[in-house]
Coordinates of N, CA and C in Angstrom, one line a residue:
X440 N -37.5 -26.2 -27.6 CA -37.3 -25.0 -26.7 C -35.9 -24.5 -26.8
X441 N -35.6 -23.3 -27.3 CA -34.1 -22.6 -27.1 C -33.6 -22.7 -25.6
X442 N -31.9 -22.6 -26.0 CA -31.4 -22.2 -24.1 C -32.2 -21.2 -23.8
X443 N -32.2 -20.5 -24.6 CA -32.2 -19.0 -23.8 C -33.5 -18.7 -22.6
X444 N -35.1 -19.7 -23.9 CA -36.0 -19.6 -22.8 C -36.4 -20.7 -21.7
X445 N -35.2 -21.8 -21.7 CA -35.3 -22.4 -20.5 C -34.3 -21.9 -19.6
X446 N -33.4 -21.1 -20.1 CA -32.4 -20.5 -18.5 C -32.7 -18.5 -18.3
X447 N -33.4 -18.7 -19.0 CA -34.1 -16.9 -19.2 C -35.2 -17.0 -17.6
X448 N -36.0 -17.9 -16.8 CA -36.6 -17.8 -16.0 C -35.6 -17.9 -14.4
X449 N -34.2 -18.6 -15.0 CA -33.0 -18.8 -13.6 C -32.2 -17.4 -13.9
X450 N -32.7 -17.0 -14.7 CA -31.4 -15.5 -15.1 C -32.2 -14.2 -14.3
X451 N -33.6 -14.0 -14.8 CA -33.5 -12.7 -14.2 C -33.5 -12.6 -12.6
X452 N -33.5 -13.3 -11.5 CA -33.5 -13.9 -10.0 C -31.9 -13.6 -9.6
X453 N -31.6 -14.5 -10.7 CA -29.6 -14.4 -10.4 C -29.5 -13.3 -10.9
X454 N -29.8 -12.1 -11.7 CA -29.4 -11.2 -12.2 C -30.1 -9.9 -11.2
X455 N -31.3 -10.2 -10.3 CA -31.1 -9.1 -9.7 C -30.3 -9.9 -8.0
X456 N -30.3 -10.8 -7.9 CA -29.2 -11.1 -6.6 C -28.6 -10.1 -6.4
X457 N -27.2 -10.7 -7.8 CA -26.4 -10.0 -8.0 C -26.0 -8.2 -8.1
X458 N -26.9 -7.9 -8.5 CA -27.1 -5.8 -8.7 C -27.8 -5.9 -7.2
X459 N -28.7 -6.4 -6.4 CA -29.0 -6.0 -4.8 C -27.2 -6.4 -4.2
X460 N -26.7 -7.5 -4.4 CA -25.3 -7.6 -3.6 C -24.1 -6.5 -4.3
X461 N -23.9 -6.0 -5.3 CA -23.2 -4.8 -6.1 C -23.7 -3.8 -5.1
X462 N -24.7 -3.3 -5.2 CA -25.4 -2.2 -3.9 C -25.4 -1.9 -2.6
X463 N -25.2 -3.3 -2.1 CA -25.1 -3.5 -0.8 C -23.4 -3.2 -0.4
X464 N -22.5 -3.7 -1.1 CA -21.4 -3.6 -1.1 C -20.4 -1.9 -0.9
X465 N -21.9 -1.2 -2.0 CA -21.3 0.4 -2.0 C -22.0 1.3 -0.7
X466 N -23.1 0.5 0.0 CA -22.8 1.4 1.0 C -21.8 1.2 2.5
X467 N -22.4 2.3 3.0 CA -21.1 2.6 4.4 C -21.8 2.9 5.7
X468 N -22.5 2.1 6.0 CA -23.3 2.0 7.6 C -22.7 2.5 8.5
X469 N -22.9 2.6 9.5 CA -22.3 2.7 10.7 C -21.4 1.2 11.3
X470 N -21.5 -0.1 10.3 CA -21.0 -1.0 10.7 C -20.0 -1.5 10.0
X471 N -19.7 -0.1 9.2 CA -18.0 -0.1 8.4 C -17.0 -0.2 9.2
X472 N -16.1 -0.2 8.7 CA -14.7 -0.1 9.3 C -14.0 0.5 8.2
X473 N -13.3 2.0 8.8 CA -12.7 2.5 7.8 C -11.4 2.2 8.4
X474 N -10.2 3.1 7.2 CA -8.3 2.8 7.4 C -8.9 4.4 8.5
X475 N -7.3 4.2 8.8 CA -7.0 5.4 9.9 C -6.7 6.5 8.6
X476 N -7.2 7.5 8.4 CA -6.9 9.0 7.8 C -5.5 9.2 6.9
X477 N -4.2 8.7 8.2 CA -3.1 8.5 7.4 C -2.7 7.9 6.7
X478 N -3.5 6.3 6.4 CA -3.3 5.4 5.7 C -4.3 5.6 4.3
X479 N -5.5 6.4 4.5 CA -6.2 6.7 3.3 C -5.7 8.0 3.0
X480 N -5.2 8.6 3.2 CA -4.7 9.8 2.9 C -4.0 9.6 1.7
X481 N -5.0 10.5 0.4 CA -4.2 10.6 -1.4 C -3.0 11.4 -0.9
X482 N -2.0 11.0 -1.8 CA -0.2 11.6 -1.3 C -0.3 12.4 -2.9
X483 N -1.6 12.5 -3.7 CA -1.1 13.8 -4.9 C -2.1 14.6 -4.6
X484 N -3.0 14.6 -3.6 CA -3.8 16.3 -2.9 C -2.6 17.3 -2.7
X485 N -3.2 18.5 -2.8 CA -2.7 19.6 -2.4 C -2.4 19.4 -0.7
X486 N -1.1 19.9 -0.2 CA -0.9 19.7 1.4 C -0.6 18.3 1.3
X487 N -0.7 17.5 1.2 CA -0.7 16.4 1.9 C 0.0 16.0 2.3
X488 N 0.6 15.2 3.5 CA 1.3 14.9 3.9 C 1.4 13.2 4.7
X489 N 2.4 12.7 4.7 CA 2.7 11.3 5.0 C 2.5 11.5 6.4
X490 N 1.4 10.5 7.2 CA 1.8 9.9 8.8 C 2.5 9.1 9.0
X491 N 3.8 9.4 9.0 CA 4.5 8.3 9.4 C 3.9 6.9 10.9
X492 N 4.0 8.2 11.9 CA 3.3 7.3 12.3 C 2.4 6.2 12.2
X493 N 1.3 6.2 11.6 CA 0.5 5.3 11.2 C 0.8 4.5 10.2
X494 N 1.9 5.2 9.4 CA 2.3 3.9 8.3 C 3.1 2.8 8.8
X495 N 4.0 3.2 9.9 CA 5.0 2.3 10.2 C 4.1 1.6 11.3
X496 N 2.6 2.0 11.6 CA 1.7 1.2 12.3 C 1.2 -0.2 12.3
X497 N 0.9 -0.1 10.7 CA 0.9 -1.1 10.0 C 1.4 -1.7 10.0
X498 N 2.9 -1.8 9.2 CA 3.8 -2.0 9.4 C 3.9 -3.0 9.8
X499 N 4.3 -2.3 11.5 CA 4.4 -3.5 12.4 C 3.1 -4.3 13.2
X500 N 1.9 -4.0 12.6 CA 1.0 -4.8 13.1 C 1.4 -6.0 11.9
X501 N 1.8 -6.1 11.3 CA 1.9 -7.1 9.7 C 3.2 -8.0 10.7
X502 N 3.8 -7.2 11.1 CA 5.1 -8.0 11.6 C 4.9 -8.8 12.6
X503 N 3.7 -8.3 13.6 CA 3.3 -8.9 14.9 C 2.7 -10.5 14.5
X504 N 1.9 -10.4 13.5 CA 1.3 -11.7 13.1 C 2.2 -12.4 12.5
X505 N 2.9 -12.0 12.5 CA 4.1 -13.0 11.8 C 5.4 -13.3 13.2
X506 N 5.3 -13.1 14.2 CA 5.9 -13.1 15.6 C 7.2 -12.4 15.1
X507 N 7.4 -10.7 14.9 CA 8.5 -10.3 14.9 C 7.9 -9.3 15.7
X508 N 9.3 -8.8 16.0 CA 8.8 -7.4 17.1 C 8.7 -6.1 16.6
X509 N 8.4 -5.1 16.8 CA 8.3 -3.7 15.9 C 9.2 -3.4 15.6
X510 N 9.0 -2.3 14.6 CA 9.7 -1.2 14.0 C 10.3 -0.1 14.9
X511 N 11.3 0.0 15.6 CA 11.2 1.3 16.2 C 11.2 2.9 14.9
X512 N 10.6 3.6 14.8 CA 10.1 5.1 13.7 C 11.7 5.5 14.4
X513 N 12.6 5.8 13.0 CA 13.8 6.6 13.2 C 13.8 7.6 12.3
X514 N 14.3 9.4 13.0 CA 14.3 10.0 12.1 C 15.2 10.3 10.8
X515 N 16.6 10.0 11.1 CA 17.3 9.6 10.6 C 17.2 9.1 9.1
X516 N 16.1 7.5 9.4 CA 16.3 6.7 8.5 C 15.0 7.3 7.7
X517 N 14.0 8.4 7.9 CA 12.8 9.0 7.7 C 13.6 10.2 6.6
X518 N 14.6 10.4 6.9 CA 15.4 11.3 6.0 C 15.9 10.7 4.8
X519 N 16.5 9.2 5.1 CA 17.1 8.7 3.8 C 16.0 8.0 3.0
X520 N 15.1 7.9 3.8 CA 13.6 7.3 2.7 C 13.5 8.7 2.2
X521 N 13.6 9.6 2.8 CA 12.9 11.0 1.9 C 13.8 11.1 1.0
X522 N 15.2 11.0 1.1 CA 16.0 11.4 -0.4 C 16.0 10.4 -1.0
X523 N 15.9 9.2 -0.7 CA 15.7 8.2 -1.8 C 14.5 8.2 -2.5
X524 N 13.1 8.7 -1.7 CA 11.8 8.9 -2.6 C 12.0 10.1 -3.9
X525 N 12.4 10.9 -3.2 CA 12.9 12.6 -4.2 C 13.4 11.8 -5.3
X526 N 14.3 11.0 -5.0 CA 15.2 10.8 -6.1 C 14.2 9.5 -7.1
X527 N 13.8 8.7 -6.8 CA 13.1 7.9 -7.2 C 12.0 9.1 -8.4
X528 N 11.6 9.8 -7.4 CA 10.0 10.6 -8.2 C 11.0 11.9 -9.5
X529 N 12.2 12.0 -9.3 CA 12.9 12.9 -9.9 C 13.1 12.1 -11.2
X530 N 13.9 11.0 -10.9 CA 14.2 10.7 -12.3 C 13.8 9.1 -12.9
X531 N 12.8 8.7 -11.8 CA 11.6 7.4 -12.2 C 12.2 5.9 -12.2
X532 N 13.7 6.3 -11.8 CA 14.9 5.0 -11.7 C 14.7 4.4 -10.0
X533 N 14.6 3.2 -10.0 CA 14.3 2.6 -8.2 C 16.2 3.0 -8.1
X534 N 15.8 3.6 -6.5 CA 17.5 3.8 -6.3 C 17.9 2.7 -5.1
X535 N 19.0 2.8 -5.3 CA 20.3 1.4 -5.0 C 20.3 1.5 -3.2
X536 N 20.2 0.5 -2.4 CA 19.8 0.3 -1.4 C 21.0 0.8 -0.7
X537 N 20.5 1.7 0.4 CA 22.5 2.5 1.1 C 23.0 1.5 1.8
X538 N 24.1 1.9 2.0 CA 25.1 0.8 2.9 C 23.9 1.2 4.3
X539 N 24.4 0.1 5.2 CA 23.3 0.3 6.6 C 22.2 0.0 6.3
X540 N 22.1 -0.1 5.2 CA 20.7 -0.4 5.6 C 19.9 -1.9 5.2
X541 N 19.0 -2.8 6.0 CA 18.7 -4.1 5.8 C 18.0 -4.3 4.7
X542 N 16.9 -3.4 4.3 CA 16.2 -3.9 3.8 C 15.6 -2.3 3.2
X543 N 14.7 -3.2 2.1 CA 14.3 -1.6 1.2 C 12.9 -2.0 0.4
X544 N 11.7 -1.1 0.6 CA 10.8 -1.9 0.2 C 10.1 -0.3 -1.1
X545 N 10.2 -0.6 -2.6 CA 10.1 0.5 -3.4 C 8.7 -0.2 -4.0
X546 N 7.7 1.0 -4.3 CA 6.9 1.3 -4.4 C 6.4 2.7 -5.5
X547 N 5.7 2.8 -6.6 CA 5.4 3.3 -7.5 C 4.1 3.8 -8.3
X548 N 3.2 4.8 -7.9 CA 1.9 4.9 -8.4 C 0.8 4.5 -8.0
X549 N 0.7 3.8 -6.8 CA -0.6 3.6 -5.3 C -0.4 5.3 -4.8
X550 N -2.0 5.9 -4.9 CA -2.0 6.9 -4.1 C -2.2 7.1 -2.4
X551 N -2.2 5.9 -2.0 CA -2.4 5.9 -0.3 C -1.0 4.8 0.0
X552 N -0.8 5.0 1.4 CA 0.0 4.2 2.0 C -0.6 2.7 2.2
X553 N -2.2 2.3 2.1 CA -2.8 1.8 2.4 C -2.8 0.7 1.3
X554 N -2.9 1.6 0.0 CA -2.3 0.7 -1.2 C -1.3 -0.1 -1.3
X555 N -0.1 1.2 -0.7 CA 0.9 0.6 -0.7 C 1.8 -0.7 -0.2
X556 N 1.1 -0.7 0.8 CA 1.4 -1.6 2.0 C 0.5 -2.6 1.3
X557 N -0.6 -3.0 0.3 CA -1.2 -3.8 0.6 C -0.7 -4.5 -0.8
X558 N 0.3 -3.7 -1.2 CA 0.9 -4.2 -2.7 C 2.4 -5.1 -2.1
X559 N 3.0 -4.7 -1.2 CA 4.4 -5.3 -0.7 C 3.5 -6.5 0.1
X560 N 2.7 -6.1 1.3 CA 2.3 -7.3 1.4 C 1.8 -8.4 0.8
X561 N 0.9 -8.4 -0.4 CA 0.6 -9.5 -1.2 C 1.5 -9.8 -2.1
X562 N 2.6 -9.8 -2.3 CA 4.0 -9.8 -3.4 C 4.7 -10.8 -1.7
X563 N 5.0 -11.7 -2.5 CA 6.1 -12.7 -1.7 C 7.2 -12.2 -1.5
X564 N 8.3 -11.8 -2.5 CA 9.4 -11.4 -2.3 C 9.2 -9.9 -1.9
X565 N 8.0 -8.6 -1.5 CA 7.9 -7.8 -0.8 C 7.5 -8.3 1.0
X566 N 6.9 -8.9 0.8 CA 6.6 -9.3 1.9 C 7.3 -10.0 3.0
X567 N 8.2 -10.9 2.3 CA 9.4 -11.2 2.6 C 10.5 -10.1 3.3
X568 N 10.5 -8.9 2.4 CA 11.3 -8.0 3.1 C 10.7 -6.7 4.3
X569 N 9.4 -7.2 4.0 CA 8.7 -6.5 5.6 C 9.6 -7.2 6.8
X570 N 10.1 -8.6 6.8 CA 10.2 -9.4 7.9 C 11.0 -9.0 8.0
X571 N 12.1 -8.5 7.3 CA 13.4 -8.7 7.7 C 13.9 -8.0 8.9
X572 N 15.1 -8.9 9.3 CA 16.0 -9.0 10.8 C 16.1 -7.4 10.8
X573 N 15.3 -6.1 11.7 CA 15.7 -5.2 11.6 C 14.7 -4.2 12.8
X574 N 15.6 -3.2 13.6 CA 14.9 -3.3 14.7 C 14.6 -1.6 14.4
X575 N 14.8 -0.7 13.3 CA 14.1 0.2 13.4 C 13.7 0.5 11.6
X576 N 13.1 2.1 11.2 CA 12.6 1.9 9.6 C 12.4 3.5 9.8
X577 N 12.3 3.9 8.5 CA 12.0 5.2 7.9 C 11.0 5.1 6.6
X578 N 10.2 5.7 6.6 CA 9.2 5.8 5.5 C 9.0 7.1 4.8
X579 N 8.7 7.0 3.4 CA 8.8 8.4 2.8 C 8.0 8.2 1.5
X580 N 7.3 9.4 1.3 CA 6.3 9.4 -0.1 C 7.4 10.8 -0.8
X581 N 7.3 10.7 -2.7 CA 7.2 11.5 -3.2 C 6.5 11.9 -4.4
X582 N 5.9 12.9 -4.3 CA 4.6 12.8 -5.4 C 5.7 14.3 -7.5
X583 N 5.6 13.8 -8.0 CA 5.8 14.0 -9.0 C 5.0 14.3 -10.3
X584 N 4.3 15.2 -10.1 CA 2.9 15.1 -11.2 C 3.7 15.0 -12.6
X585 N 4.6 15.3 -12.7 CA 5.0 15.0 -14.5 C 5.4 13.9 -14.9
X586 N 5.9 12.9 -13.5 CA 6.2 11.8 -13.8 C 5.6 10.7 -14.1
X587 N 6.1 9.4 -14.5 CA 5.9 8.4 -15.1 C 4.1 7.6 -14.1
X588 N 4.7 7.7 -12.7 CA 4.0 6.8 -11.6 C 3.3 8.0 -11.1
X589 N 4.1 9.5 -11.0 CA 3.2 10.4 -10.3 C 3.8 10.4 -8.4
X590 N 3.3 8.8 -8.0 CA 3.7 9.2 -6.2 C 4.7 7.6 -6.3
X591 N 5.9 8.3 -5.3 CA 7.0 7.0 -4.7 C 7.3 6.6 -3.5
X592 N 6.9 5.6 -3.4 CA 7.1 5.3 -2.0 C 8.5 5.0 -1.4
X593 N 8.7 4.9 -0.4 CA 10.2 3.8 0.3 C 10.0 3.8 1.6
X594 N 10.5 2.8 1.5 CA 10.6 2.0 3.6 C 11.6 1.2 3.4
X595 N 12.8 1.9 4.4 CA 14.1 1.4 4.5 C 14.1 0.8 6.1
X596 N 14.7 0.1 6.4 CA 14.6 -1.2 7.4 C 16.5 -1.0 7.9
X597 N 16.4 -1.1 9.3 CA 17.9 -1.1 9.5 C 18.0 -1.5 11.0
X598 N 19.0 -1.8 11.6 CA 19.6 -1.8 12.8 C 19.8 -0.9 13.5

């Protein structure tokens, strides 16, 4: 007797499991759980625009489980993530961390913040600089259709 027709009676059972659990996985019940809007929000739609709020939400819920205390949202530092994103999506070079500032977390071609965040968090040495000693942050997208990555992120961390 060939493999095929002694493991051909365990295959098609395990082969529809698997296509009923592929199925089950694509739908969306009422017992989902979706991201908040600003965190699924594509940053290359037309309009679109970054919630700060909600990104630096995250943020600091990532910080809380790790016992640090939040972010305070500065606008300030929401400005120098915006010209460092411009500049980043302008000429596709990560730019040089400004004086003042703690910490700098760059990001390249995730179209949600949700990605984003979930790319620095599972990266050691990003995630590492989510923690850093720093009691406020500025966040910024810039989207680039001709460029390399297309959308740039940054979250600058400061005192």
């Amino acid at each position: 007797m060939s493999v095929l027709s002694r493991t051909k009676p365990m295959l098609v059972p395990a082969l529809a499991l698997m296509a009923v659990a592929a199925l089950a996985g694509c739908s969306s019940g009422p017992a989902s759980v979706g991201l908040a809007p600003g965190l699924s929000a594509r940053m290359d739609a037309p309009g679109a625009s970054l919630d700060r709020v909600q990104a630096l939400s995250i943020v600091n819920a990532y910080r809380a489980t790790n016992g640090l205390p939040p972010l305070a949202s500065d606008t300030g530092l929401d400005g120098t993530a915006q010209a460092l994103a411009s500049q980043y999506a302008a000429t596709g070079n990560a730019p040089k961390t400004p004086a003042g500032v703690v910490g700098m977390k760059l990001s390249a071609g995730y179209a949600t913040f949700a990605e984003t965040f979930s790319g620095w968090r599972n990266s050691p040495a990003d995630a590492a600089g989510l923690n850093a000693n720093a009691s406020k942050a500025g966040v910024a997208v810039a989207f680039n259709p001709s460029s390399s990555y297309g959308i740039y992120w940054v979250l600058v961390l400061a005192n």
